[in-house]
mmCIF file of C-alpha atoms in Angstrom:
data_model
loop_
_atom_site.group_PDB
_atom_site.id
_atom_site.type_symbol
_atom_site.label_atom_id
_atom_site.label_comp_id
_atom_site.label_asym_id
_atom_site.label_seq_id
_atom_site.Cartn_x
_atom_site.Cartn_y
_atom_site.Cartn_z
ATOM 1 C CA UNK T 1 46.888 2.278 -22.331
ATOM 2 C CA UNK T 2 43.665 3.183 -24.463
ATOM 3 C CA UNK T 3 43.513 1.740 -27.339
ATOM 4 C CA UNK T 4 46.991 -0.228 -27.193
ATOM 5 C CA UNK T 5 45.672 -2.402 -30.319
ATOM 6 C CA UNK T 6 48.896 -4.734 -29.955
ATOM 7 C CA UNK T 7 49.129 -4.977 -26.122
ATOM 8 C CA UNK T 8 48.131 -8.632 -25.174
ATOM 9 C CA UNK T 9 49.341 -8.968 -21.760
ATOM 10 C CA UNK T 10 49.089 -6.806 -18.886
ATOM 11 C CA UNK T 11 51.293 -7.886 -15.003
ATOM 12 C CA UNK T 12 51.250 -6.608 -11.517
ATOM 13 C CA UNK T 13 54.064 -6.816 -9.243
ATOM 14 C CA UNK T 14 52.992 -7.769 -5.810
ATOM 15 C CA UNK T 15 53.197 -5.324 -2.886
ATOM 16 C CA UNK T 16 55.523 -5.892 -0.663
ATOM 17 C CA UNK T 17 55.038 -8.008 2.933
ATOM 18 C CA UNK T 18 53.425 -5.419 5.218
ATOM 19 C CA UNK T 19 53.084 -3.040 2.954
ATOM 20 C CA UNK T 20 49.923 -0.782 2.542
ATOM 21 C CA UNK T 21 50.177 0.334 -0.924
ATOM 22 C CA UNK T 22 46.370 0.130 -3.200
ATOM 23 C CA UNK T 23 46.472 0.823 -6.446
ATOM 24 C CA UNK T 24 42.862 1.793 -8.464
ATOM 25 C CA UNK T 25 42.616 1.756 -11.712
ATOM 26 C CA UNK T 26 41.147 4.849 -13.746
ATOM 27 C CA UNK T 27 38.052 5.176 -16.223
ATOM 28 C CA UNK T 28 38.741 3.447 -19.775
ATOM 29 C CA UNK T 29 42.525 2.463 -18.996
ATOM 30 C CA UNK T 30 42.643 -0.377 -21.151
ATOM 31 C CA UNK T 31 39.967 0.045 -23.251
ATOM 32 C CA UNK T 32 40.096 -0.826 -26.612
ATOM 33 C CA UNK T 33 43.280 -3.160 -26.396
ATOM 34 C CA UNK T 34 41.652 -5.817 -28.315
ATOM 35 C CA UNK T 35 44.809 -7.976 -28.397
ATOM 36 C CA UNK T 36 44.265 -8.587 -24.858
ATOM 37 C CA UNK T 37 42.762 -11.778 -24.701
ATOM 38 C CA UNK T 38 43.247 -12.435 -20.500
ATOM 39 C CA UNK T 39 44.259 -10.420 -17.457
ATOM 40 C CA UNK T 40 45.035 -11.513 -13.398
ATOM 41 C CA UNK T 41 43.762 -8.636 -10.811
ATOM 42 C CA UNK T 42 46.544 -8.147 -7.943
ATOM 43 C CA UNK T 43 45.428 -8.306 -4.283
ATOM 44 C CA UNK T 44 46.009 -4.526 -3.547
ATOM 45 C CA UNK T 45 43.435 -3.555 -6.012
ATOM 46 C CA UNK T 46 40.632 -1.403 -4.350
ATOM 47 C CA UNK T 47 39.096 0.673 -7.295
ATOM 48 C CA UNK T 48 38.035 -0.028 -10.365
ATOM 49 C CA UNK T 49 36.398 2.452 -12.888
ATOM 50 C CA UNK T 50 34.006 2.961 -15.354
ATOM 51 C CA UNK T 51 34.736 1.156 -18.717
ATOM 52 C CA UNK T 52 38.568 -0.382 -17.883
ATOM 53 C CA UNK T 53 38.225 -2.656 -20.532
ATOM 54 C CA UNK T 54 35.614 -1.466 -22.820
ATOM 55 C CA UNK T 55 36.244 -2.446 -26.670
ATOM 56 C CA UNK T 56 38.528 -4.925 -25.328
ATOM 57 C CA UNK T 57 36.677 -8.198 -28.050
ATOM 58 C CA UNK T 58 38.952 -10.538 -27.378
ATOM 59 C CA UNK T 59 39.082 -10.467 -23.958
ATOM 60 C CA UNK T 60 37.944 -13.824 -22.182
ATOM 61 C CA UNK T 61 38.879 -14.314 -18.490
ATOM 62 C CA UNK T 62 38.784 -11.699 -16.033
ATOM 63 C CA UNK T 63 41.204 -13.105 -12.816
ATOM 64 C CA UNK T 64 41.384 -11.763 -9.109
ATOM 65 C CA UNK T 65 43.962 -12.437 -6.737
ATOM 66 C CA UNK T 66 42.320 -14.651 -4.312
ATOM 67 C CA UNK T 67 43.602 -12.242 -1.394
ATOM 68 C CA UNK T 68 41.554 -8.958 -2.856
ATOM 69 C CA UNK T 69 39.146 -7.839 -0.139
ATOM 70 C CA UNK T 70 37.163 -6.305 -3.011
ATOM 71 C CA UNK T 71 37.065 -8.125 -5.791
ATOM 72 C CA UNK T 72 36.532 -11.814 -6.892
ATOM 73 C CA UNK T 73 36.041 -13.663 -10.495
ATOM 74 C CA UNK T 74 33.525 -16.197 -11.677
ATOM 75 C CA UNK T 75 34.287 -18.429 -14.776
ATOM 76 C CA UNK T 76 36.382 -15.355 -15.902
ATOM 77 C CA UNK T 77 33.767 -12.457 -15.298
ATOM 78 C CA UNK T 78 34.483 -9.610 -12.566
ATOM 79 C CA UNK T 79 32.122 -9.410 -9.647
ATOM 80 C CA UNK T 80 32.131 -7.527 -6.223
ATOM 81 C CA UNK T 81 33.531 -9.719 -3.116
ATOM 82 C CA UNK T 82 30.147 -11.244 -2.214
ATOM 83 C CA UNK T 83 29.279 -11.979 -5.888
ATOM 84 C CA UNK T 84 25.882 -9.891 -5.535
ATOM 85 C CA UNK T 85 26.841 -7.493 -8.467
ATOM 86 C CA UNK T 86 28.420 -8.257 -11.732
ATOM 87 C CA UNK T 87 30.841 -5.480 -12.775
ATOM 88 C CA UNK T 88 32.714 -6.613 -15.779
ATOM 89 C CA UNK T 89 31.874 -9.445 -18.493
ATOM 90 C CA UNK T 90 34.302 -10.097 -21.166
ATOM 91 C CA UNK T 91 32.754 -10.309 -24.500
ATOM 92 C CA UNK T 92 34.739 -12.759 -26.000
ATOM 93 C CA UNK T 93 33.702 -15.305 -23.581
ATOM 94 C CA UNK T 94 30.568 -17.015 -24.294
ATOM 95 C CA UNK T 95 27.400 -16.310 -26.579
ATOM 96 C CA UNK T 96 25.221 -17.719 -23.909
ATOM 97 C CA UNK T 97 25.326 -15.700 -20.526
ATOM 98 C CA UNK T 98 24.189 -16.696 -17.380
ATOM 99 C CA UNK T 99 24.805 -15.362 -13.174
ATOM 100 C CA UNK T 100 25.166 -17.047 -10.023
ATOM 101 C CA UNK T 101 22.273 -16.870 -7.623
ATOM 102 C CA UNK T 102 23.813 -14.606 -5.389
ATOM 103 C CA UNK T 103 23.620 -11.862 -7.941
ATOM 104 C CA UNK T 104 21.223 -8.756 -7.433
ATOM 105 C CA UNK T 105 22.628 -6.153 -9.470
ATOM 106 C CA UNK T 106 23.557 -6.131 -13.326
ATOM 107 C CA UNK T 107 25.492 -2.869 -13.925
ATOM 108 C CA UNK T 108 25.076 -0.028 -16.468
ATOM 109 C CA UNK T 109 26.418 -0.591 -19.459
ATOM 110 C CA UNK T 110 27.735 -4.304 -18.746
ATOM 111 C CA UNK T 111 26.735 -5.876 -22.156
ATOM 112 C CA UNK T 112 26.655 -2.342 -24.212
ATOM 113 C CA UNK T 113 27.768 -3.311 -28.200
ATOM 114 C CA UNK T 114 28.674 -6.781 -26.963
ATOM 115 C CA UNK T 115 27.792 -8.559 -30.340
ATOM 116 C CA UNK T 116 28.632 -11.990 -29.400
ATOM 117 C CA UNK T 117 26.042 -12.503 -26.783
ATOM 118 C CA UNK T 118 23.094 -14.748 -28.079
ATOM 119 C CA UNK T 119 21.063 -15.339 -25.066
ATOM 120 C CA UNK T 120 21.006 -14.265 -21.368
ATOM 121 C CA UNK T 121 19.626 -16.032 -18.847
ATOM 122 C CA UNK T 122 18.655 -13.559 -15.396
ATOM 123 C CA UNK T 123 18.013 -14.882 -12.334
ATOM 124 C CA UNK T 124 15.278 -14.886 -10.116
ATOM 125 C CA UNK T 125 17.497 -12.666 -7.135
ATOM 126 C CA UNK T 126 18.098 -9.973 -10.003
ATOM 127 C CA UNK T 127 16.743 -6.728 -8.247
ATOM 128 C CA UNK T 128 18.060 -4.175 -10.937
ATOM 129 C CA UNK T 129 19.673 -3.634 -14.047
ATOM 130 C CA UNK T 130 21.473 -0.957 -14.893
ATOM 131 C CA UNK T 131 20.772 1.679 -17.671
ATOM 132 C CA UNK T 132 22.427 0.731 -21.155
ATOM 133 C CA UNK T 133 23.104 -3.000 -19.712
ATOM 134 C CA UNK T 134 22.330 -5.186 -23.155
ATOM 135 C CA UNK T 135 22.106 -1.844 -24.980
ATOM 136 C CA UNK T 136 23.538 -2.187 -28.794
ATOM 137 C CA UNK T 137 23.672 -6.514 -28.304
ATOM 138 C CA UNK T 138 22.235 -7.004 -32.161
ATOM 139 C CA UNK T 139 22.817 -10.464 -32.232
ATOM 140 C CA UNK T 140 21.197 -11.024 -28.614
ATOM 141 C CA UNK T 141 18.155 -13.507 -29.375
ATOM 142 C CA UNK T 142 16.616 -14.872 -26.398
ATOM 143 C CA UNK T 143 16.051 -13.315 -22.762
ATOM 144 C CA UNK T 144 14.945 -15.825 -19.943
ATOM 145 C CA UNK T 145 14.146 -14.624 -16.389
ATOM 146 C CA UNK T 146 14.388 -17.520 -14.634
ATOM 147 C CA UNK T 147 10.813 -17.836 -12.306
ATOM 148 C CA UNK T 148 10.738 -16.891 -9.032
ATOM 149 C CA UNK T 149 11.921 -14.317 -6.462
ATOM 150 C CA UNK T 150 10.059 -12.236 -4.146
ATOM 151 C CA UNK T 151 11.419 -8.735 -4.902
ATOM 152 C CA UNK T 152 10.170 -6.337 -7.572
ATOM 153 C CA UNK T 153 12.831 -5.635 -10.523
ATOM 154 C CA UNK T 154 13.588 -1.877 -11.833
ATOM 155 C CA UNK T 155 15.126 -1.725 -15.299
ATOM 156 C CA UNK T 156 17.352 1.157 -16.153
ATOM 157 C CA UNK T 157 17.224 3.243 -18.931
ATOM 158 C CA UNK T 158 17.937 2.583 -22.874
ATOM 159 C CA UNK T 159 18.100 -1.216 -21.862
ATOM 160 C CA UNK T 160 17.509 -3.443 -25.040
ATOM 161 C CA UNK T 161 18.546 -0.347 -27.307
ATOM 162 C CA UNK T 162 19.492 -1.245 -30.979
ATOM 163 C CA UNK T 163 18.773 -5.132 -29.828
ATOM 164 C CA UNK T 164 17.452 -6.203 -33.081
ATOM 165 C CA UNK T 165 18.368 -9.793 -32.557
ATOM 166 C CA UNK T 166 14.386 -9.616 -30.329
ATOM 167 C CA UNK T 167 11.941 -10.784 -31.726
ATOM 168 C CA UNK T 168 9.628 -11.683 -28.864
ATOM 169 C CA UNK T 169 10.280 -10.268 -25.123
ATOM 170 C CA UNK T 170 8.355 -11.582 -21.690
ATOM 171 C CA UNK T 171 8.945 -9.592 -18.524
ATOM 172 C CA UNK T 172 8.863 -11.295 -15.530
ATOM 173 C CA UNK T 173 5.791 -11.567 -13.092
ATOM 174 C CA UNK T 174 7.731 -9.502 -10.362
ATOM 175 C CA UNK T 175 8.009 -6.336 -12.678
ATOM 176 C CA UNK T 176 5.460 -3.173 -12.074
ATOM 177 C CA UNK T 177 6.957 -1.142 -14.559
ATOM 178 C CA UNK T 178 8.834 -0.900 -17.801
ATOM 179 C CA UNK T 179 12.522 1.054 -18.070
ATOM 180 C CA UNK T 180 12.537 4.778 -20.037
ATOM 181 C CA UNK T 181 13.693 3.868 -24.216
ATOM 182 C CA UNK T 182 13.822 0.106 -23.006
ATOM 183 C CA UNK T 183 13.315 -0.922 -26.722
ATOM 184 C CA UNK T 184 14.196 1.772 -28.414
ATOM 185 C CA UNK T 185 15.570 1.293 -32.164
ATOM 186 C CA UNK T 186 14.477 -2.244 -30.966
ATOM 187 C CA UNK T 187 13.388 -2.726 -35.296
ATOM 188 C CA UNK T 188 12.869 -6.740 -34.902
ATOM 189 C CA UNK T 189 10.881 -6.545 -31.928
ATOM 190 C CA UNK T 190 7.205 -8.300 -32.542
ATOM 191 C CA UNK T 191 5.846 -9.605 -30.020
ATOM 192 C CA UNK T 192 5.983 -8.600 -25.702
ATOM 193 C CA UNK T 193 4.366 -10.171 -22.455
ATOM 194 C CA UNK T 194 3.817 -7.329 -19.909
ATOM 195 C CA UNK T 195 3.560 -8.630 -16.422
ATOM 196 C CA UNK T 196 0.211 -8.420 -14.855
ATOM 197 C CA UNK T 197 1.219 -6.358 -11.508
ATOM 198 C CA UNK T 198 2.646 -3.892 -14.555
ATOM 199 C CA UNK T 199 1.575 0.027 -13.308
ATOM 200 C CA UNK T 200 3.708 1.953 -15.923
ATOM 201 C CA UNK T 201 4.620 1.893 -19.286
ATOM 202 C CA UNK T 202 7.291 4.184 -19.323
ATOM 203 C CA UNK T 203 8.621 7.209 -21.705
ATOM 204 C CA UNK T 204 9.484 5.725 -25.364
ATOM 205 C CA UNK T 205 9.206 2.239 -23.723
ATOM 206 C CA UNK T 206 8.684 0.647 -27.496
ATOM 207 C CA UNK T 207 9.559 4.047 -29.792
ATOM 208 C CA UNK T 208 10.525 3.226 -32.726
ATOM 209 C CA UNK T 209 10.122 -0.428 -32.771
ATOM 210 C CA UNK T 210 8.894 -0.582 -36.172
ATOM 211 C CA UNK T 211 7.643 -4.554 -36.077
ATOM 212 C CA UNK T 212 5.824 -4.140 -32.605
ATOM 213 C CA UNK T 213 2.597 -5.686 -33.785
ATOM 214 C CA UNK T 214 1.426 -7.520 -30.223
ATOM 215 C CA UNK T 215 1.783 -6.385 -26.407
ATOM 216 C CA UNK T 216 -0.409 -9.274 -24.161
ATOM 217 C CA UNK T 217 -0.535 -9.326 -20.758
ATOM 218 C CA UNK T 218 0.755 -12.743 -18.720
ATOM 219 C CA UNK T 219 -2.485 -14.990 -18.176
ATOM 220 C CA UNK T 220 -4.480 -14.091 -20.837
ATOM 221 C CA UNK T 221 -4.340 -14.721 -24.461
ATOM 222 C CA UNK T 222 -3.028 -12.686 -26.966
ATOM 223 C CA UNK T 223 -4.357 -11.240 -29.718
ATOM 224 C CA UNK T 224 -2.869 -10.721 -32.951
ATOM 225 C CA UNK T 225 -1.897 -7.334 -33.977
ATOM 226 C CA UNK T 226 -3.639 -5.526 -30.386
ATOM 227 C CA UNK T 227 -1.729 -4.027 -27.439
ATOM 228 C CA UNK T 228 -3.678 -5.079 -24.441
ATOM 229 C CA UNK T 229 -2.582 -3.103 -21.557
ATOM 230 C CA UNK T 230 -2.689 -4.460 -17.562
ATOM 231 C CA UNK T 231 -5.453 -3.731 -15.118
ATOM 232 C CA UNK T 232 -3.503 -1.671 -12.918
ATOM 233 C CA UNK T 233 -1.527 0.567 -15.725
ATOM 234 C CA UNK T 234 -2.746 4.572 -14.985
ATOM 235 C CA UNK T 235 -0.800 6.449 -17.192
ATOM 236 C CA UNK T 236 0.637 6.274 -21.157
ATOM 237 C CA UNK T 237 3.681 7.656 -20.847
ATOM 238 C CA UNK T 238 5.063 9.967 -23.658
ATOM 239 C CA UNK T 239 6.597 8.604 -26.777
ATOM 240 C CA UNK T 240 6.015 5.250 -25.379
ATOM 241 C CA UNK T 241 4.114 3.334 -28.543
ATOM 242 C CA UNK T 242 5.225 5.724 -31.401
ATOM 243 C CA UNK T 243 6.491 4.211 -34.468
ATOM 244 C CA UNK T 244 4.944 0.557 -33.533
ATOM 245 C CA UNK T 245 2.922 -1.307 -36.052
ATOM 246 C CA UNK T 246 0.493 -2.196 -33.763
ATOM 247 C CA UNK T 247 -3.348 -1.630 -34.868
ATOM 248 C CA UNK T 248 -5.442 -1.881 -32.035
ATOM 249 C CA UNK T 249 -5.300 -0.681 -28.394
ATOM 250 C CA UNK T 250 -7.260 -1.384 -25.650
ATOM 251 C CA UNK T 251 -6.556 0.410 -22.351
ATOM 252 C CA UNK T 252 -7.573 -0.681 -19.023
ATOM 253 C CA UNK T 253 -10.358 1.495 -16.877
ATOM 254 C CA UNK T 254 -8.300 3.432 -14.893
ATOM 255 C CA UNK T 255 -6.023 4.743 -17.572
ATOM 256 C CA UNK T 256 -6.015 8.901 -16.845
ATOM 257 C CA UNK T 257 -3.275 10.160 -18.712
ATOM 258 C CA UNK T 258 -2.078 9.856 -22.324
ATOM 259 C CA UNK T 259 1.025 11.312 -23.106
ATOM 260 C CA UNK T 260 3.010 13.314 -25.621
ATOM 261 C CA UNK T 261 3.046 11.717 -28.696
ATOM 262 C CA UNK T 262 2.227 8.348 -27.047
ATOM 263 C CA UNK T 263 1.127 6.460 -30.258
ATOM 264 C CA UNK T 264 2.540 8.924 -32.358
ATOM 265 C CA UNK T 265 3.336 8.209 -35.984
ATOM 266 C CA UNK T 266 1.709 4.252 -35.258
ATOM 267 C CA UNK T 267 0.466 3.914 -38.755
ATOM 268 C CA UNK T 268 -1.195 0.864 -38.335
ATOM 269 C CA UNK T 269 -3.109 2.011 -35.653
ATOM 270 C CA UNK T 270 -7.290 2.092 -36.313
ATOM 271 C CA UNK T 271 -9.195 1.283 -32.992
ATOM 272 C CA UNK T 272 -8.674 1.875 -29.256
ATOM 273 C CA UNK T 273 -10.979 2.817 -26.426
ATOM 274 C CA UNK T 274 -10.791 5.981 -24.462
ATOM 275 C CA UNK T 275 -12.224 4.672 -20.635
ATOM 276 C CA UNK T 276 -14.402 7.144 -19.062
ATOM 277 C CA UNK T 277 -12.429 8.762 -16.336
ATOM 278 C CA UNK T 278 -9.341 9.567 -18.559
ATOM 279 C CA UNK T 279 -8.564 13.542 -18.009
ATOM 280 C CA UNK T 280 -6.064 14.004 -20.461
ATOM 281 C CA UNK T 281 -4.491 13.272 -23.997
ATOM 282 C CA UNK T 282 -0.995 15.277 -24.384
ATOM 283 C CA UNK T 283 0.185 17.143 -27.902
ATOM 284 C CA UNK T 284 0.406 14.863 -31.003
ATOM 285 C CA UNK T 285 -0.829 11.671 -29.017
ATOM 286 C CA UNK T 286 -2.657 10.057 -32.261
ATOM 287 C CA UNK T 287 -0.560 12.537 -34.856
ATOM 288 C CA UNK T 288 -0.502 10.622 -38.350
ATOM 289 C CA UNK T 289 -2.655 7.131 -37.517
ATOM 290 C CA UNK T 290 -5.549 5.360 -39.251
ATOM 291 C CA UNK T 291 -8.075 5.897 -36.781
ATOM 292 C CA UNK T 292 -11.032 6.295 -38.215
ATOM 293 C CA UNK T 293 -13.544 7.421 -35.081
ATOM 294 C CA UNK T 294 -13.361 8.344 -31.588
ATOM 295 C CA UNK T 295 -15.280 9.360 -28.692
ATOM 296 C CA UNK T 296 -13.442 11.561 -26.685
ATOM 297 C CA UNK T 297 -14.938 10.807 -23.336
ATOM 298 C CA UNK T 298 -16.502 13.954 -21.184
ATOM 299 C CA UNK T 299 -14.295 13.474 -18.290
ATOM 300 C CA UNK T 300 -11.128 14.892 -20.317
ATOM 301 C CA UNK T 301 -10.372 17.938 -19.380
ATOM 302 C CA UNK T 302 -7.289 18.719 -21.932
ATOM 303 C CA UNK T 303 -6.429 17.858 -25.157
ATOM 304 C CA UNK T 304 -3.139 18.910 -26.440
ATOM 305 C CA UNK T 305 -1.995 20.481 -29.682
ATOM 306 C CA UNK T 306 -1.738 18.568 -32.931
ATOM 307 C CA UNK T 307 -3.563 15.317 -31.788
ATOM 308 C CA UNK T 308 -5.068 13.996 -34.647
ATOM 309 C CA UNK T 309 -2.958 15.542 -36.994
ATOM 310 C CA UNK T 310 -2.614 14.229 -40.533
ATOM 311 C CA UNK T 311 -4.861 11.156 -39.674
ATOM 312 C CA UNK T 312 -6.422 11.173 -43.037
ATOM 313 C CA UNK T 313 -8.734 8.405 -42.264
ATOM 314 C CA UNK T 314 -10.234 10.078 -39.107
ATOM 315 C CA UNK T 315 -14.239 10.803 -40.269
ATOM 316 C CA UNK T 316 -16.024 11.055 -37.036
ATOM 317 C CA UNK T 317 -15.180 12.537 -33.859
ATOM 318 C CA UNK T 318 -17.644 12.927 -30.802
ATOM 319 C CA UNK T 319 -17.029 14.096 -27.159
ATOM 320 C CA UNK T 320 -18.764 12.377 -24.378
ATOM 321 C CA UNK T 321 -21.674 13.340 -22.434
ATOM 322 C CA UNK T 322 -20.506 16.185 -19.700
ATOM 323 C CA UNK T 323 -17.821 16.996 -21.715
ATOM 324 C CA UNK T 324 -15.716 20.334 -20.384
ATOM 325 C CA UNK T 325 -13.028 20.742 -23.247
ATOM 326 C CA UNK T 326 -13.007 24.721 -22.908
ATOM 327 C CA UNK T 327 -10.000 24.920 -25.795
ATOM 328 C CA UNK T 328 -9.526 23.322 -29.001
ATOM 329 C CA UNK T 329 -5.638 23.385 -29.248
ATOM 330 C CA UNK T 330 -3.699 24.214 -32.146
ATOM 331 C CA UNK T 331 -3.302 22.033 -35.265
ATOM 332 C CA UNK T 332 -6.080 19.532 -33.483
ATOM 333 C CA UNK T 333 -7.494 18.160 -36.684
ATOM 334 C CA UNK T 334 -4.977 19.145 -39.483
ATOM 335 C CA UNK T 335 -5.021 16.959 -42.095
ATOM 336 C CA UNK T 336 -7.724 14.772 -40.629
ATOM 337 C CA UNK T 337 -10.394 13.514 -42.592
ATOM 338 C CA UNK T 338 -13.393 15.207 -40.559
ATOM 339 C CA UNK T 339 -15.969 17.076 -42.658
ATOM 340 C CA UNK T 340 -17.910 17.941 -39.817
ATOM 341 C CA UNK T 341 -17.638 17.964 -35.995
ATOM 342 C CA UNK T 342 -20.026 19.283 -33.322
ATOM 343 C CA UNK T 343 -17.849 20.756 -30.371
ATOM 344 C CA UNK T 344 -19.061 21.030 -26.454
ATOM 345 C CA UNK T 345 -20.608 23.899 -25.450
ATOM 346 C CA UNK T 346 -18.260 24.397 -22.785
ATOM 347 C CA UNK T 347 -15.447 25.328 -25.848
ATOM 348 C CA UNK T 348 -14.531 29.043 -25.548
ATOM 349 C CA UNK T 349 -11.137 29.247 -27.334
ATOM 350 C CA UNK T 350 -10.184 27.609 -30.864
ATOM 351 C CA UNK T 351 -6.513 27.766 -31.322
#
């Protein structure tokens, strides 16, 4: 029934007494019938697939049999039998979304290009959340995690994707690490609280979130127009603060990896300290910023292709004491504004 634009009501004939017929019901069935505004679940349902009622806008109440062994429905929104995972929210039903307690899993794609949605509130029993959940939500404003709860949270991938309702985002204490693309396209985005017991900023966490100006950590002030990255973060994953408008960076001590592109294309960005002990900045990592000196400490041990890259601004460029760079890579300074550098004499090869 995909796409049934006129179809507004849907009925299931009971089984019969004793019988042991189930009936499932197959990926996108009803999706797009966006006359359908409510629908009643029968008892013998045992399946139910990806994206049933995807593009269905105007649907608002989700019902289930009270007899299903499966299946049961909260204020109108679909949930498994013990109400620990939400499967299905219609998105007609209310701009302001919150869970039971019980719940401990937000699926993928629950939320995806749900415009109505305003603010979600996600509570403190919340273990995971799926990849695409809130993904495409441009008029979502507000996310509250509600304090609390022992266990760590995961995040799935491409999570606030497109969401340019943000403006300001806080993860909760209980989260170690960010979700792959979890802002992606994420163009309102300003401002973000990173959770002290944070380990990982993942791949493309903030790409392309053109109005990222401030990243603070929870406890300690922030500071205007500076990413200020937790004690226990190790790694910069690839892609993960290109195309922000942030302008300063300062990473934590044991930092020993920057990635791919990593603050690629961050125009804004002038100033951030390399900690001794780093080993490695990956191709285009600074490519096209206004940094304007660095000391590349001695304990790095490879430096990718195309770093610094049309940073016009970049003068002044030393490597630390001890350095053993054996190969300049290709495209390193192209562009840059260096007249002069002094290399290590550990360098051998010049791309």
């Amino acid at each position: 029934f995909r796409n049934c634009t006129a179809l507004s009501n849907i009925s299931f004939e009971e089984a019969e007494e004793g019988s042991a017929a189930e009936i499932s019901i197959g990926n996108s069935a009803f999706s797009g019938c966006t006359s359908l505004t409510s629908i009643t679940l029968p008892a013998h349902l045992t399946e139910l697939n990806t994206g049933t009622f995807a593009g269905c806008t105007t649907l608002q109440n989700v019902y289930v049999d009270a007899d299903n062994a499966a299946y049961t429905s909260v204020d109108g929104a679909l949930y498994n039998k013990n109400i620990t995972e939400i499967l299905f929210y219609p998105q007609g039903a209310s701009t302001d979304v919150s869970f039971p307690d019980t719940v401990t899993t937000i699926g993928a794609n629950l939320f995806q290009n749900n415009t109505i949605i305003e603010r979600i509130t996600i509570g403190k029993n919340v273990t995971s959340i799926g990849n695409y959940a809130f993904s495409g939500c441009t008029n979502l404003k507000e996310v509250i995690f509600e304090e609390g709860g022992t266990e760590p949270i995961t995040f799935g991938t491409y999570l606030f994707q497109n969401c340019n309702g943000l403006t300001e985002f806080t993860f909760p204490e209980r989260a170690t690490a960010t979700g792959q693309n979890m802002f992606r396209f994420a163009m309102n985005l300003q401002r973000v609280t990173l959770s002290s017991k944070m380990t990982s900023i993942a791949t493309n966490t903030f790409w392309y979130s053109l109005s990222l100006t401030t990243v603070s950590v929870a406890g300690q002030e922030a500071v205007e127009g500076t990413a200020i990255l937790p004690a226990g973060v190790t790694e910069i994953a690839s892609g993960s603060f290109a195309f922000t408008a942030i302008s300063e960076v300062v990473l934590p001590a044991g930092v020993t990896s920057i990635g791919s592109n990593a603050f690629q294309y961050a125009y804004d960005l002038a100033e951030i300290n390399l900690p001794d002990g780093l080993e490695s900045i990956g191709n285009g990592a600074f490519q096209e910023t206004a940094l304007t000196s660095l000391e590349i400490p001695g304990t790095v041990t490879s430096l990718g292709n195309y770093v610094f890259q049309n940073c016009y601004s970049l003068t002044e460029v030393t490597f630390g004491e001890g350095s053993k760079i054996e190969t300049i890579g290709s495209q390193l300074f192209l562009n840059s504004g260096l007249e002069s550098i002094e290399l290590p004499e550990t360098v051998t090869t010049i791309s």
